[in-house]
XYZ file of C-alpha atoms in Angstrom:
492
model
C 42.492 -205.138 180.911
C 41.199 -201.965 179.647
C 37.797 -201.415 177.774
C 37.051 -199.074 175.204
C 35.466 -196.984 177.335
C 38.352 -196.497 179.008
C 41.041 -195.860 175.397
C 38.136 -193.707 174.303
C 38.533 -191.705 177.473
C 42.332 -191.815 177.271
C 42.288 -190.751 173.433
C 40.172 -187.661 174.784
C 41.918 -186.823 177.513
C 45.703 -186.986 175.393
C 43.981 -184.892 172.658
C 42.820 -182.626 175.147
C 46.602 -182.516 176.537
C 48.165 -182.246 173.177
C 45.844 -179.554 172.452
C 46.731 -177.620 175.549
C 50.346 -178.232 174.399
C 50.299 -177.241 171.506
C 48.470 -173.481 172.781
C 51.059 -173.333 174.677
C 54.336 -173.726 172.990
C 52.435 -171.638 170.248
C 51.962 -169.137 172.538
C 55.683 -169.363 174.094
C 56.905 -169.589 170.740
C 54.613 -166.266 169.799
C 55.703 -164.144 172.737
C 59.385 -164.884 172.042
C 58.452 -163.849 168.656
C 56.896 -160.684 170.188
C 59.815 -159.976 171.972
C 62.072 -159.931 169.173
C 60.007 -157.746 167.353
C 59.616 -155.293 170.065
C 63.630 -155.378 169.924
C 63.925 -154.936 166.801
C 61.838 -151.851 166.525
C 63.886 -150.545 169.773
C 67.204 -151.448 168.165
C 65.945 -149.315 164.631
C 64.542 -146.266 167.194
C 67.688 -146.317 168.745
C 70.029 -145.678 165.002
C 67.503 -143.014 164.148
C 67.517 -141.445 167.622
C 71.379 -141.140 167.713
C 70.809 -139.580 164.217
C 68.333 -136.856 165.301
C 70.477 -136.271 168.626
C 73.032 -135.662 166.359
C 71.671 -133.221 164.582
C 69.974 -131.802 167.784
C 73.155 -131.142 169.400
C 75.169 -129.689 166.157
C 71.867 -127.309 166.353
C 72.319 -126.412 169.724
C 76.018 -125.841 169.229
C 75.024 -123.695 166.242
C 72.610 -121.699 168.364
C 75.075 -121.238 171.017
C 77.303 -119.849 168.486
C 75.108 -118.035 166.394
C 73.752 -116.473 170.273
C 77.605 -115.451 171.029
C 77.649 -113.668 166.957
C 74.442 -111.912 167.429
C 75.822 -110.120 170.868
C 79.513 -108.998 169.086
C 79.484 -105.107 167.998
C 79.813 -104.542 164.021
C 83.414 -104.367 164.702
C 84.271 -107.520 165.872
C 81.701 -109.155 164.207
C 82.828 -108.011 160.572
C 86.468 -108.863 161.840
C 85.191 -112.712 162.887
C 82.628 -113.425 160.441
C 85.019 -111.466 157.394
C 81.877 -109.788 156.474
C 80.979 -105.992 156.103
C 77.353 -105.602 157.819
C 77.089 -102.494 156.829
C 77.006 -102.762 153.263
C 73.286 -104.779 153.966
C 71.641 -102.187 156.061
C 69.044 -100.181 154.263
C 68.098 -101.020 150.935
C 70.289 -103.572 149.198
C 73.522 -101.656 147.734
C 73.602 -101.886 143.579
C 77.135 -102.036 143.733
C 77.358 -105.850 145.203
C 78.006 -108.130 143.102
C 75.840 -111.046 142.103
C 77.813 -113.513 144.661
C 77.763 -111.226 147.425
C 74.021 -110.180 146.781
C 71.692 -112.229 149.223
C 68.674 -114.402 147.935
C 65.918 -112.088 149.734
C 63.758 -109.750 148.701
C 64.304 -106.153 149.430
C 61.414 -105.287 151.614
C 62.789 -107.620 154.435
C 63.686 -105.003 157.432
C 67.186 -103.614 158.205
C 67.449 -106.224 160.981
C 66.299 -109.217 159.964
C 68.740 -108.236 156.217
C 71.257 -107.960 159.059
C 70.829 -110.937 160.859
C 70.078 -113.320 157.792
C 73.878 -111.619 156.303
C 75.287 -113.102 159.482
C 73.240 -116.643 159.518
C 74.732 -117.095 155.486
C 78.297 -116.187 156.914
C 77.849 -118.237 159.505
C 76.464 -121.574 157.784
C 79.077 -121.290 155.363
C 81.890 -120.886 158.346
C 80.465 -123.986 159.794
C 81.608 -127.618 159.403
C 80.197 -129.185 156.848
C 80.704 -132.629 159.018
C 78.034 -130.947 161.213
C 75.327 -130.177 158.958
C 72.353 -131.888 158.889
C 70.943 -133.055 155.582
C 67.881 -132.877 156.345
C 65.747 -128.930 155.825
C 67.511 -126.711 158.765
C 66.513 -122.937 159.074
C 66.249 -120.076 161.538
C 62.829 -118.340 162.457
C 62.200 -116.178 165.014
C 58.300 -116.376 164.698
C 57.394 -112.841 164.489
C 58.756 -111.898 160.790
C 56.867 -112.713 157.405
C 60.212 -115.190 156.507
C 62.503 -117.709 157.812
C 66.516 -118.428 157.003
C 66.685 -122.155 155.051
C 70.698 -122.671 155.475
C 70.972 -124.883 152.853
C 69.399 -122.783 150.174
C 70.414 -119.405 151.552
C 67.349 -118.051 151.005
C 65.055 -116.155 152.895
C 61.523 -117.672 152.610
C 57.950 -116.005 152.947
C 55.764 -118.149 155.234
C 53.061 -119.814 153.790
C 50.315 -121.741 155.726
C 50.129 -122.092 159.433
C 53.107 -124.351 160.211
C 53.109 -124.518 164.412
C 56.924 -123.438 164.545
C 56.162 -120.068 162.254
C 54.413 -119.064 165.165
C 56.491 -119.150 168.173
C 55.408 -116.571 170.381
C 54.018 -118.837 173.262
C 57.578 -120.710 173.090
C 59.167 -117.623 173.155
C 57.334 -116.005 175.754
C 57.827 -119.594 178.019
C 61.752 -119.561 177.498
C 62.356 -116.137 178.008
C 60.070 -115.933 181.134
C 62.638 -119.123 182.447
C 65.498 -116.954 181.378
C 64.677 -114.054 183.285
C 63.577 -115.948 186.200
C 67.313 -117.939 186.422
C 69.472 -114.802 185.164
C 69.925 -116.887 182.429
C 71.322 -119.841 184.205
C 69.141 -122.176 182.392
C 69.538 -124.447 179.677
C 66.034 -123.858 177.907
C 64.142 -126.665 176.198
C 64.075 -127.419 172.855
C 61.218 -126.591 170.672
C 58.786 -129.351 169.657
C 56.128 -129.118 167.340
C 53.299 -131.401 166.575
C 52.729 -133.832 164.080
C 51.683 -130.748 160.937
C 51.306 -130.903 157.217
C 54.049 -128.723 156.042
C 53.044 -125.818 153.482
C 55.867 -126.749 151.205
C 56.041 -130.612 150.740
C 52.186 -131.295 151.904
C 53.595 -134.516 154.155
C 53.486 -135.191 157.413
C 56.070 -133.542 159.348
C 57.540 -132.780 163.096
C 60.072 -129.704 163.384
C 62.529 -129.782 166.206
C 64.266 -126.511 167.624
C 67.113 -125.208 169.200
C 66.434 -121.660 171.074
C 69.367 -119.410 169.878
C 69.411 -117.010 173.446
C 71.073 -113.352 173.490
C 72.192 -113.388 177.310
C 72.627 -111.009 179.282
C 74.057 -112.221 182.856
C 74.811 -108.771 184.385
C 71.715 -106.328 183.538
C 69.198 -110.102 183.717
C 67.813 -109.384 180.225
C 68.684 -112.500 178.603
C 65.981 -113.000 176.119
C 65.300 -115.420 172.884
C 66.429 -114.179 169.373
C 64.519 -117.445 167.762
C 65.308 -121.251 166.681
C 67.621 -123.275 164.618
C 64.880 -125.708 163.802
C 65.166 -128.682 161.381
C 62.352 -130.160 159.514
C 61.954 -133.822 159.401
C 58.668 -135.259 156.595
C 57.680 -138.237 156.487
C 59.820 -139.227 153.475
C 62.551 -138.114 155.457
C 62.157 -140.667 158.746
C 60.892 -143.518 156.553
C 64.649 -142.767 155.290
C 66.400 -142.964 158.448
C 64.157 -145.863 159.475
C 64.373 -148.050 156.483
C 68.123 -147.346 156.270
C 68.261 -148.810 160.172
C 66.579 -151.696 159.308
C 68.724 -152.162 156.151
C 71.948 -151.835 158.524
C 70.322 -154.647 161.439
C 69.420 -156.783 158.005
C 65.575 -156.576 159.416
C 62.952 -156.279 157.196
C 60.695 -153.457 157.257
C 57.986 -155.061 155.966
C 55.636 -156.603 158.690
C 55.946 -153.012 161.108
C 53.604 -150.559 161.676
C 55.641 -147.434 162.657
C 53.096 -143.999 163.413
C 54.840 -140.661 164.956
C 52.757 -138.692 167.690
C 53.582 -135.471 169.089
C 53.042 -135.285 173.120
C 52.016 -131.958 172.145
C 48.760 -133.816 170.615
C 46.344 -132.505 167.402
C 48.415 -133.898 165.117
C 47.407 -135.808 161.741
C 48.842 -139.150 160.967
C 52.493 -139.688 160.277
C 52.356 -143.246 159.393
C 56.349 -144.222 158.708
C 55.447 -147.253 156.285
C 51.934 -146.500 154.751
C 51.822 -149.235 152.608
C 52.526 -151.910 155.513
C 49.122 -151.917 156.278
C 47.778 -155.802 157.476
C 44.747 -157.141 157.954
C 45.524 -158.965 161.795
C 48.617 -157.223 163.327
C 49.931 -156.969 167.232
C 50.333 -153.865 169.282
C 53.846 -153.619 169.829
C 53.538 -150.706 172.439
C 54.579 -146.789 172.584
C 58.571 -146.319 172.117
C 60.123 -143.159 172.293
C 61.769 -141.151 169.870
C 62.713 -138.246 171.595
C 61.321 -135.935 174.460
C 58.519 -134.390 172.373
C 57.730 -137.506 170.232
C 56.939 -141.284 170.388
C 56.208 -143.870 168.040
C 53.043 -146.016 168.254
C 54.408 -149.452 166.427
C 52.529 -152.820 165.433
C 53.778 -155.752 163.752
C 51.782 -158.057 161.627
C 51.280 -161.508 162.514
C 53.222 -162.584 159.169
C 56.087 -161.165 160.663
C 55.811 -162.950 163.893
C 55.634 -165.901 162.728
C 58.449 -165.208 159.888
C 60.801 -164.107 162.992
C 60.593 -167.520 164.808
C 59.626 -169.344 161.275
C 62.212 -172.356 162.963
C 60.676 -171.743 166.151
C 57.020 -172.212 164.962
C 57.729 -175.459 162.373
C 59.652 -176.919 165.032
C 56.500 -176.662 167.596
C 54.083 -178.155 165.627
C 56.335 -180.604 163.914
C 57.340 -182.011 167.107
C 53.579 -182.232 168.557
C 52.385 -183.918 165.147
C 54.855 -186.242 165.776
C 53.876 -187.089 169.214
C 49.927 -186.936 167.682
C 50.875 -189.375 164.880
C 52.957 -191.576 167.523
C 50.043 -191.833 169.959
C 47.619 -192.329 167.331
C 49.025 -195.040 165.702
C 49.812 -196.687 169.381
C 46.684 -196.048 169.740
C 45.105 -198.057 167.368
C 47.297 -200.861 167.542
C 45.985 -201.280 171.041
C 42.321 -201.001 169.976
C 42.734 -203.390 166.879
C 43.989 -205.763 169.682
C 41.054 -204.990 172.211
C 38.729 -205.662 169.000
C 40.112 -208.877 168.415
C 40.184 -209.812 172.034
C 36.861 -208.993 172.153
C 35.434 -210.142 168.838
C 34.270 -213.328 168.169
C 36.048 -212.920 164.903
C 33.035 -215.831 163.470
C 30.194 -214.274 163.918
C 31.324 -210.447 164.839
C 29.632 -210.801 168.380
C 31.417 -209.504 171.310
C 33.815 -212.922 172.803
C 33.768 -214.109 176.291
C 35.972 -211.620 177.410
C 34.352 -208.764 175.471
C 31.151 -209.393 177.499
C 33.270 -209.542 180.485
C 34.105 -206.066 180.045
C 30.737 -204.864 178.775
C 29.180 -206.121 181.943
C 31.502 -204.652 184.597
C 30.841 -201.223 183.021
C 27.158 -201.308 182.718
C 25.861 -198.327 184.559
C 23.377 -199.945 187.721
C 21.343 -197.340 187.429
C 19.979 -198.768 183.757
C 17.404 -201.509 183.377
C 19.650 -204.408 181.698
C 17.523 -207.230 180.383
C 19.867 -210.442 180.054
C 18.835 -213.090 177.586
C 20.075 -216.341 177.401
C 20.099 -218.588 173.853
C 21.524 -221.230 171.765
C 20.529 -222.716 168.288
C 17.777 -225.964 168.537
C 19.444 -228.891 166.976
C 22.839 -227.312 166.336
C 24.438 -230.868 166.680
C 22.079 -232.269 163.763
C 23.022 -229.178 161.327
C 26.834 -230.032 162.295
C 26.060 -233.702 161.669
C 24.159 -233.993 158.749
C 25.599 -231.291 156.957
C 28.898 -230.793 157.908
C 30.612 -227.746 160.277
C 30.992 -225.529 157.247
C 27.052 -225.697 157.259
C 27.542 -225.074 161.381
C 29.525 -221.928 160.830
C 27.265 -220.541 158.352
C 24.124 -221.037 161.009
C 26.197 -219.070 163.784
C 26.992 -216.349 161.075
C 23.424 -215.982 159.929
C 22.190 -216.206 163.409
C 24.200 -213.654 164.724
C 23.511 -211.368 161.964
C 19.942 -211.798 162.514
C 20.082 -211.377 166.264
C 22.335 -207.411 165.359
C 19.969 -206.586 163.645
C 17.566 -205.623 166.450
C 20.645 -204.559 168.314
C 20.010 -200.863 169.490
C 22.597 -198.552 170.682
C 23.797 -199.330 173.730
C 22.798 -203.360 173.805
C 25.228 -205.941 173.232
C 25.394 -209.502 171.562
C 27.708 -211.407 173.221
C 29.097 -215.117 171.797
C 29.196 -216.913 174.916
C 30.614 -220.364 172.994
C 29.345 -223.007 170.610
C 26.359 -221.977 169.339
C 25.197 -220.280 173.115
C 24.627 -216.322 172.899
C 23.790 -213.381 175.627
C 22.133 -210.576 174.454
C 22.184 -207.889 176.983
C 18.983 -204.977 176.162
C 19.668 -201.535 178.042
C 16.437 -199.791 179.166
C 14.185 -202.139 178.390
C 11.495 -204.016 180.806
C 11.085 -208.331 181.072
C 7.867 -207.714 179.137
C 9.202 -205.642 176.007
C 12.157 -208.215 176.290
C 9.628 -211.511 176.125
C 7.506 -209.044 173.677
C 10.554 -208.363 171.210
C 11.804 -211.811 171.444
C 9.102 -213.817 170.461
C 8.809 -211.809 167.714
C 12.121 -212.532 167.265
C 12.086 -216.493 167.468
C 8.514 -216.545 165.447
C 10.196 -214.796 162.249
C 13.159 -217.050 162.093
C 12.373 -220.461 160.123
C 15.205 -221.149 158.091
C 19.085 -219.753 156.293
C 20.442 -220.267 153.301
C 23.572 -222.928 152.269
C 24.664 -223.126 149.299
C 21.885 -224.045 146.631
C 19.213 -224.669 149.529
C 17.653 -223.534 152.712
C 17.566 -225.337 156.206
C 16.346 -224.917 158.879
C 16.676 -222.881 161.948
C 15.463 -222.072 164.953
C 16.336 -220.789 168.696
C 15.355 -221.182 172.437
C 15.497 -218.640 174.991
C 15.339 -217.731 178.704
C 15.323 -213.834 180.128
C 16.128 -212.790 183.663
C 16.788 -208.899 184.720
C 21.104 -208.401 185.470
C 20.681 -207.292 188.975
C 22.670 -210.006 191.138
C 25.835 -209.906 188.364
C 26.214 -212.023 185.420
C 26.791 -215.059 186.562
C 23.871 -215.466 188.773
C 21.468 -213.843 186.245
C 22.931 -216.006 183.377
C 21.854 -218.687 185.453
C 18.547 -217.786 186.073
C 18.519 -216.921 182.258
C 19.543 -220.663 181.418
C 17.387 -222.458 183.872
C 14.663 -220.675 181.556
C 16.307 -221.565 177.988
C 16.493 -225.019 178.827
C 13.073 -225.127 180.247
C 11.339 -223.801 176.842
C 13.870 -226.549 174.900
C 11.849 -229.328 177.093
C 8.577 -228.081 176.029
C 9.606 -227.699 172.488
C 10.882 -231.221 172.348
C 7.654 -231.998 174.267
C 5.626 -230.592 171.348
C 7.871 -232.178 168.871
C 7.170 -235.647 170.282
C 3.532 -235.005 170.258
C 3.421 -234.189 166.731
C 5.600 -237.101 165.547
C 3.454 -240.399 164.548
C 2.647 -242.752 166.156
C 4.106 -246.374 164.790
């Protein structure tokens, strides 16, 4: 039969488990959770990425084009573009009219007038299916304005946007040009992660090189980009509309842009996501000259697998609630197995247990008693009366109970007290003490009275041999005190 001891240690060690469990399948559940999340954002990256390669190769196809324009004599160029060049050299010709005259100011040189005559022709020649919403000019670095296609306008640069100031790019791709006779696809331009001068937000550029080649005399060289700007506003657009097309919320994810390029200032995609514990989610990239930096808040995980998560737990409550009350049926039963369910003393069996499981390494004082003149209480006044005595007496005897001793209701009105740590002389000392303040308990309307023998022996040979020697003792102070009584009684 088990002990307490023993459920207490099983209750422990099944929390224990349950606990370890319950880490676990939270942890499972949290990493699958992770995982999703992690997809999710790669899933979104990927909608915006084919979006910006889009526009990245209708740019580079634009370039190409624009290269191929740029190289044509007046001629043919007037003849394929339906343009007259010639009416924008020098200073801008009064006799245009208002739809024909560009949107740039007059002080812009012959060949840049030129060239930006020829970017508005061409724009408006090109598919509209292939245009980019998004800001898309040309700039060749070195001039006080860029192109913006879809204003027409010439614009003066303002501030120190990175792509206004292409010359190390330029000098870089043209180098590779001439070093391959121009048998070289050249990189695209990437910028940092800038404030732009216009719309003060956060923006990257991306550029296509628009290349005058020159295959025979090796002089290939760069005329400038086709760059489009993208702001902040602008990706939170392309990124909220993925997530609105995968029907993910946007909410719990912590999207930030860097350049590889490095110095940049903080693009953060969803500024007002912001949470107060959220996961690292890892670097994803965007495209060759950017990556994102992404987090996820712990909200979100746990919204993601919501199911998973309720499931979990409800499943180990239910196994907690299951063992627990299992659990206590079987230590109601020990209780009343071992219970003297009279007097609230440990039983027979109780003691049993308690005395295989007492540590030998403890100084156990075992104390034999029963009640003197039980039989005459039972007798004169009835059982009732008897039952009250054993009540009373074991109450009285629990009282000095420490932690650690034991009272055990051996049958009748015979008890076992068993005192941990304690030497035969404290025993004999408490004892006496114990017998000298007991005189009498209450029934009913009166008092009678009562009184107790004992005999002490130290539990080193096992309980039965010690409860022997503790007996011998008892029964040896009942002869004296019948001895004594005898002497006092008178004689007739």
């Amino acid at each position: 039969m088990k002990n307490s001891h023993q459920l207490k240690s099983e209750k422990k060690l099944f929390l224990i488990v349950l606990s370890v469990m319950v880490v676990i399948v939270n942890a499972f559940t949290f990493y699958i959770s992770f995982s999703n999340a992690r997809t999710n954002v790669e899933l979104v990256t990927s909608r915006v990425v084919r979006l910006i390669t889009k526009d990245t190769q209708n740019n580079r196809s634009m370039a190409s084009d624009l290269s191929s324009m740029l190289q044509l004599p007046d001629s043919m160029l007037n003849q394929s573009m339906g343009i007259d060049s010639n009416k924008f050299a020098g200073t801008v010709n009064e006799r245009l009219s208002d739809s024909e005259l560009p949107a740039w100011k007059a002080d812009i040189d012959d060949a840049h007038r030129k060239k930006f005559t020829i970017l508005r022709s061409f724009w408006r020649n090109f598919s509209d299916a292939n245009k980019s919403r998004f800001t898309t000019y040309y700039t060749d670095g070195d001039t006080g304005y860029y192109y913006v296609f879809n204003t027409e306008k010439a614009i003066e640069i303002q501030g120190a946007n990175p792509h206004f100031r292409l010359s190390g790019y330029i000098e870089a791709t043209s180098s590779l040009l001439r070093s391959n006779r121009g048998y070289v696809v050249p990189e695209l331009f990437y910028s940092n992660v800038y404030q732009d001068a216009i719309s003060k937000l956060p923006t990257i550029t991306i550029g296509s090189p628009v290349v005058i080649k020159d295959f025979v005399g090796q002089g290939s060289r760069m005329s400038g980009i086709i760059a489009i700007d993208y702001t902040r506003n602008d990706l939170a657009s392309l990124f909220r509309d993925a997530f609105n097309e995968l029907s993910i919320a946007n909410s719990g994810y912590d999207i930030r842009i860097h350049s590889l390029k490095g110095n940049d200032i903080d693009m953060n995609i969803f500024p007002d996501n912001g949470s107060w514990l959220d996961f690292n989610l890892g670097d994803i990239k965007l495209v060759n000259g950017f990556c994102l930096r992404t987090r996820v808040s712990f909200t979100e995980l746990l919204r993601i697998k919501l199911a998973g998560f309720m499931f979990a737990n409800i499943i180990m409550l239910f196994f907690f609630m299951v063992f627990t009350r299992s659990h206590r049926r079987i230590e109601l039963m020990m209780d009343k197995l071992t219970t003297d369910s009279l007097t609230e003393a440990l039983s027979r069996e109780g003691g049993k247990i308690v005395t295989e499981n007492i540590p030998n390494s403890r100084n156990t004082i075992l104390v034999a008693m029963d009640l003197n003149d039980f039989k005459t209480i039972n007798d004169t006044w009835g059982h009732h009366a008897g039952d009250e005595a054993l009540i009373f007496f074991a109450q009285y005897l629990l009282e000095s109970v420490r932690q650690g001793d034991h009272l055990i209701r051996m049958g009748g009105d015979e008890f076992v007290l068993l005192l941990q740590n304690m030497t035969l002389a404290q025993a004999h000392q408490m004892m006496a003490k114990r017998v000298a303040e007991l005189s009498c308990f209450p029934f009913e309307n009166t008092t009678l009275p009562l009184s107790f023998s004992y005999g002490i022996s130290e539990l080193t040979h096992g309980f039965t041999e010690s409860y022997k020697r503790a007996d011998e003792e008892l029964y040896e102070m009942k002869k004296q005190r019948k001895s004594q009584m005898a002497e006092l009684q008178p004689a007739v």
